[in-house]
Amino acid sequence: MKKSDNKIATLEVAAPKFDAELYEKMCLTWAAMEQAYKTALAGTESFEVDNIGADLAYLLGAMLTETQVTLARGNPLLEILEEHVNVGSPIWDAIRKTEEVDELESVPDRLSREMRERFNKLIRTNSNAAGRLTAELNEISFRVQKIEHEIDNKREELQELQAKLKECLP
């Protein structure tokens, strides 16, 4: 092994710069997510009740990606959070409240009770499925951003190594 080869093998890449503002923002987001999770856990016996787990995952995904989740008034998760979380909490930055869509939720009185319950269950199921899909899309988007960031870092490392290699070559 040549002396120059040994020199190349021991080169170190500089660590990325620490961003204090980003770190503080991440800490606040994680703290708010933890608060939302603990509040939902304390407010329900099980996440299976009205599929609150999917809504919570949807909310946490929105908080991570700095987007908003739409929760209709009367949503069990929204009711729990409204009861236990202060108005100034960062949790509310990720929640957009809407009114229930009366046309979808109201089922004609002339239908039997069983049919009304079936329609309402179908509406809730579709709404919950949309929430789960949105949470999954948010998670995928977050992963893509993370991968893109890693690619950029590796590209910078490669450029630095190429520059150092040029310095070592005669």
mmCIF file of C-alpha atoms in Angstrom:
data_model
loop_
_atom_site.group_PDB
_atom_site.id
_atom_site.type_symbol
_atom_site.label_atom_id
_atom_site.label_comp_id
_atom_site.label_asym_id
_atom_site.label_seq_id
_atom_site.Cartn_x
_atom_site.Cartn_y
_atom_site.Cartn_z
ATOM 1 C CA MET A 1 0.000 0.000 0.000
ATOM 2 C CA LYS A 2 1.373 3.395 -0.951
ATOM 3 C CA LYS A 3 1.649 6.178 1.553
ATOM 4 C CA SER A 4 -0.861 8.279 -0.405
ATOM 5 C CA ASP A 5 -3.380 5.393 -0.372
ATOM 6 C CA ASN A 6 -3.132 5.203 3.393
ATOM 7 C CA LYS A 7 -3.716 8.942 3.582
ATOM 8 C CA ILE A 8 -6.910 8.653 1.546
ATOM 9 C CA ALA A 9 -8.246 5.815 3.672
ATOM 10 C CA THR A 10 -7.984 7.836 6.882
ATOM 11 C CA LEU A 11 -9.677 11.019 5.693
ATOM 12 C CA GLU A 12 -12.635 12.096 7.773
ATOM 13 C CA VAL A 13 -15.755 13.848 6.592
ATOM 14 C CA ALA A 14 -16.906 16.915 8.512
ATOM 15 C CA ALA A 15 -20.089 16.464 10.521
ATOM 16 C CA PRO A 16 -23.142 18.460 9.439
ATOM 17 C CA LYS A 17 -23.664 21.763 11.236
ATOM 18 C CA PHE A 18 -26.007 21.760 14.223
ATOM 19 C CA ASP A 19 -29.172 23.791 13.646
ATOM 20 C CA ALA A 20 -30.375 24.955 17.074
ATOM 21 C CA GLU A 21 -33.606 26.460 15.734
ATOM 22 C CA LEU A 22 -34.565 23.249 13.940
ATOM 23 C CA TYR A 23 -33.659 21.211 17.021
ATOM 24 C CA GLU A 24 -35.882 23.383 19.241
ATOM 25 C CA LYS A 25 -38.764 23.106 16.765
ATOM 26 C CA MET A 26 -38.368 19.308 16.667
ATOM 27 C CA CYS A 27 -38.371 19.142 20.477
ATOM 28 C CA LEU A 28 -41.579 21.193 20.652
ATOM 29 C CA THR A 29 -43.212 18.990 18.005
ATOM 30 C CA TRP A 30 -42.231 15.787 19.792
ATOM 31 C CA ALA A 31 -43.447 17.176 23.120
ATOM 32 C CA ALA A 32 -46.787 18.126 21.554
ATOM 33 C CA MET A 33 -47.066 14.697 19.916
ATOM 34 C CA GLU A 34 -46.354 13.022 23.237
ATOM 35 C CA GLN A 35 -49.006 15.204 24.890
ATOM 36 C CA ALA A 36 -51.565 14.297 22.190
ATOM 37 C CA TYR A 37 -50.779 10.594 22.564
ATOM 38 C CA LYS A 38 -50.953 10.597 26.369
ATOM 39 C CA THR A 39 -54.169 12.632 26.329
ATOM 40 C CA ALA A 40 -55.820 10.272 23.850
ATOM 41 C CA LEU A 41 -54.616 7.250 25.816
ATOM 42 C CA ALA A 42 -55.950 8.658 29.081
ATOM 43 C CA GLY A 43 -59.249 9.658 27.453
ATOM 44 C CA THR A 44 -60.079 6.260 26.010
ATOM 45 C CA GLU A 45 -60.131 2.729 27.317
ATOM 46 C CA SER A 46 -59.067 1.389 23.941
ATOM 47 C CA PHE A 47 -57.891 2.845 20.651
ATOM 48 C CA GLU A 48 -60.441 0.640 18.920
ATOM 49 C CA VAL A 49 -63.284 2.841 20.187
ATOM 50 C CA ASP A 50 -64.478 4.785 17.125
ATOM 51 C CA ASN A 51 -61.112 3.965 15.576
ATOM 52 C CA ILE A 52 -59.445 6.756 17.514
ATOM 53 C CA GLY A 53 -56.058 5.154 16.862
ATOM 54 C CA ALA A 54 -56.253 5.918 13.135
ATOM 55 C CA ASP A 55 -57.206 9.533 13.837
ATOM 56 C CA LEU A 56 -54.337 9.832 16.322
ATOM 57 C CA ALA A 57 -51.871 8.388 13.793
ATOM 58 C CA TYR A 58 -53.257 10.832 11.203
ATOM 59 C CA LEU A 59 -52.704 13.727 13.641
ATOM 60 C CA LEU A 60 -49.180 12.656 14.615
ATOM 61 C CA GLY A 61 -48.252 12.261 10.944
ATOM 62 C CA ALA A 62 -49.547 15.764 10.236
ATOM 63 C CA MET A 63 -47.514 17.154 13.130
ATOM 64 C CA LEU A 64 -44.346 15.469 11.840
ATOM 65 C CA THR A 65 -44.782 16.759 8.310
ATOM 66 C CA GLU A 66 -45.993 20.186 9.458
ATOM 67 C CA THR A 67 -49.288 19.803 7.621
ATOM 68 C CA GLN A 68 -52.826 19.869 8.938
ATOM 69 C CA VAL A 69 -55.349 17.174 9.658
ATOM 70 C CA THR A 70 -59.061 17.856 9.259
ATOM 71 C CA LEU A 71 -61.168 16.615 12.154
ATOM 72 C CA ALA A 72 -64.927 17.090 12.167
ATOM 73 C CA ARG A 73 -66.634 18.381 15.277
ATOM 74 C CA GLY A 74 -67.888 15.418 17.250
ATOM 75 C CA ASN A 75 -64.800 13.364 16.394
ATOM 76 C CA PRO A 76 -63.894 11.422 19.578
ATOM 77 C CA LEU A 77 -60.204 12.395 19.394
ATOM 78 C CA LEU A 78 -61.075 16.056 18.896
ATOM 79 C CA GLU A 79 -63.455 15.976 21.871
ATOM 80 C CA ILE A 80 -60.788 14.424 24.118
ATOM 81 C CA LEU A 81 -58.150 16.950 23.029
ATOM 82 C CA GLU A 82 -60.542 19.900 23.408
ATOM 83 C CA GLU A 83 -61.321 18.774 26.940
ATOM 84 C CA HIS A 84 -57.735 18.272 28.094
ATOM 85 C CA VAL A 85 -55.315 20.330 25.938
ATOM 86 C CA ASN A 86 -54.747 24.082 26.323
ATOM 87 C CA VAL A 87 -55.686 26.352 23.435
ATOM 88 C CA GLY A 88 -52.076 27.569 22.983
ATOM 89 C CA SER A 89 -50.648 24.066 22.507
ATOM 90 C CA PRO A 90 -48.807 23.358 19.222
ATOM 91 C CA ILE A 91 -51.207 20.440 18.770
ATOM 92 C CA TRP A 92 -53.854 22.874 17.550
ATOM 93 C CA ASP A 93 -51.549 24.127 14.770
ATOM 94 C CA ALA A 94 -51.920 20.708 13.141
ATOM 95 C CA ILE A 95 -55.711 20.482 13.488
ATOM 96 C CA ARG A 96 -58.258 22.120 11.226
ATOM 97 C CA LYS A 97 -61.762 21.759 12.641
ATOM 98 C CA THR A 98 -64.710 21.373 10.314
ATOM 99 C CA GLU A 99 -68.397 20.893 10.732
ATOM 100 C CA GLU A 100 -69.852 17.507 9.890
ATOM 101 C CA VAL A 101 -71.183 17.390 6.351
ATOM 102 C CA ASP A 102 -74.910 17.244 7.006
ATOM 103 C CA GLU A 103 -75.706 15.767 3.604
ATOM 104 C CA LEU A 104 -73.516 12.746 4.255
ATOM 105 C CA GLU A 105 -74.290 12.266 7.914
ATOM 106 C CA SER A 106 -78.046 12.695 7.858
ATOM 107 C CA VAL A 107 -79.860 9.548 6.872
ATOM 108 C CA PRO A 108 -83.555 9.857 6.001
ATOM 109 C CA ASP A 109 -85.901 9.067 8.881
ATOM 110 C CA ARG A 110 -88.048 6.857 6.689
ATOM 111 C CA LEU A 111 -85.304 4.215 6.624
ATOM 112 C CA SER A 112 -85.354 1.546 9.266
ATOM 113 C CA ARG A 113 -83.114 1.980 12.276
ATOM 114 C CA GLU A 114 -80.976 -0.934 11.070
ATOM 115 C CA MET A 115 -80.476 0.694 7.653
ATOM 116 C CA ARG A 116 -79.607 4.057 9.245
ATOM 117 C CA GLU A 117 -77.027 2.329 11.435
ATOM 118 C CA ARG A 118 -75.586 0.558 8.389
ATOM 119 C CA PHE A 119 -75.323 3.840 6.468
ATOM 120 C CA ASN A 120 -73.738 5.616 9.414
ATOM 121 C CA LYS A 121 -71.281 2.758 9.921
ATOM 122 C CA LEU A 122 -70.383 2.855 6.226
ATOM 123 C CA ILE A 123 -69.848 6.623 6.386
ATOM 124 C CA ARG A 124 -67.627 6.289 9.502
ATOM 125 C CA THR A 125 -65.680 3.423 7.943
ATOM 126 C CA ASN A 126 -64.986 5.416 4.775
ATOM 127 C CA SER A 127 -64.023 8.474 6.807
ATOM 128 C CA ASN A 128 -61.660 6.410 8.960
ATOM 129 C CA ALA A 129 -60.173 4.732 5.883
ATOM 130 C CA ALA A 130 -59.507 8.154 4.371
ATOM 131 C CA GLY A 131 -57.807 9.198 7.606
ATOM 132 C CA ARG A 132 -55.633 6.085 7.612
ATOM 133 C CA LEU A 133 -54.679 6.597 3.965
ATOM 134 C CA THR A 134 -53.796 10.216 4.638
ATOM 135 C CA ALA A 135 -51.663 9.168 7.616
ATOM 136 C CA GLU A 136 -49.902 6.591 5.437
ATOM 137 C CA LEU A 137 -49.318 9.194 2.714
ATOM 138 C CA ASN A 138 -47.902 11.588 5.303
ATOM 139 C CA GLU A 139 -45.578 8.852 6.571
ATOM 140 C CA ILE A 140 -44.427 8.037 3.023
ATOM 141 C CA SER A 141 -43.863 11.732 2.323
ATOM 142 C CA PHE A 142 -41.823 12.038 5.513
ATOM 143 C CA ARG A 143 -39.715 9.007 4.527
ATOM 144 C CA VAL A 144 -39.139 10.402 1.024
ATOM 145 C CA GLN A 145 -37.981 13.725 2.488
ATOM 146 C CA LYS A 146 -35.635 11.882 4.830
ATOM 147 C CA ILE A 147 -34.190 9.819 1.960
ATOM 148 C CA GLU A 148 -33.757 12.945 -0.188
ATOM 149 C CA HIS A 149 -31.921 14.605 2.704
ATOM 150 C CA GLU A 150 -29.646 11.562 3.069
ATOM 151 C CA ILE A 151 -28.940 11.590 -0.675
ATOM 152 C CA ASP A 152 -27.979 15.276 -0.500
ATOM 153 C CA ASN A 153 -25.657 14.573 2.439
ATOM 154 C CA LYS A 154 -24.016 11.656 0.611
ATOM 155 C CA ARG A 155 -23.620 13.787 -2.514
ATOM 156 C CA GLU A 156 -21.833 16.472 -0.464
ATOM 157 C CA GLU A 157 -19.618 13.842 1.176
ATOM 158 C CA LEU A 158 -18.731 12.428 -2.246
ATOM 159 C CA GLN A 159 -17.810 15.878 -3.566
ATOM 160 C CA GLU A 160 -15.589 16.509 -0.543
ATOM 161 C CA LEU A 161 -13.885 13.142 -0.949
ATOM 162 C CA GLN A 162 -13.340 13.769 -4.665
ATOM 163 C CA ALA A 163 -11.755 17.132 -3.872
ATOM 164 C CA LYS A 164 -9.468 15.566 -1.262
ATOM 165 C CA LEU A 165 -8.574 12.769 -3.679
ATOM 166 C CA LYS A 166 -7.539 15.335 -6.301
ATOM 167 C CA GLU A 167 -5.283 16.988 -3.706
ATOM 168 C CA CYS A 168 -3.558 13.665 -2.991
ATOM 169 C CA LEU A 169 -2.971 12.703 -6.619
ATOM 170 C CA PRO A 170 0.215 13.951 -8.319
#
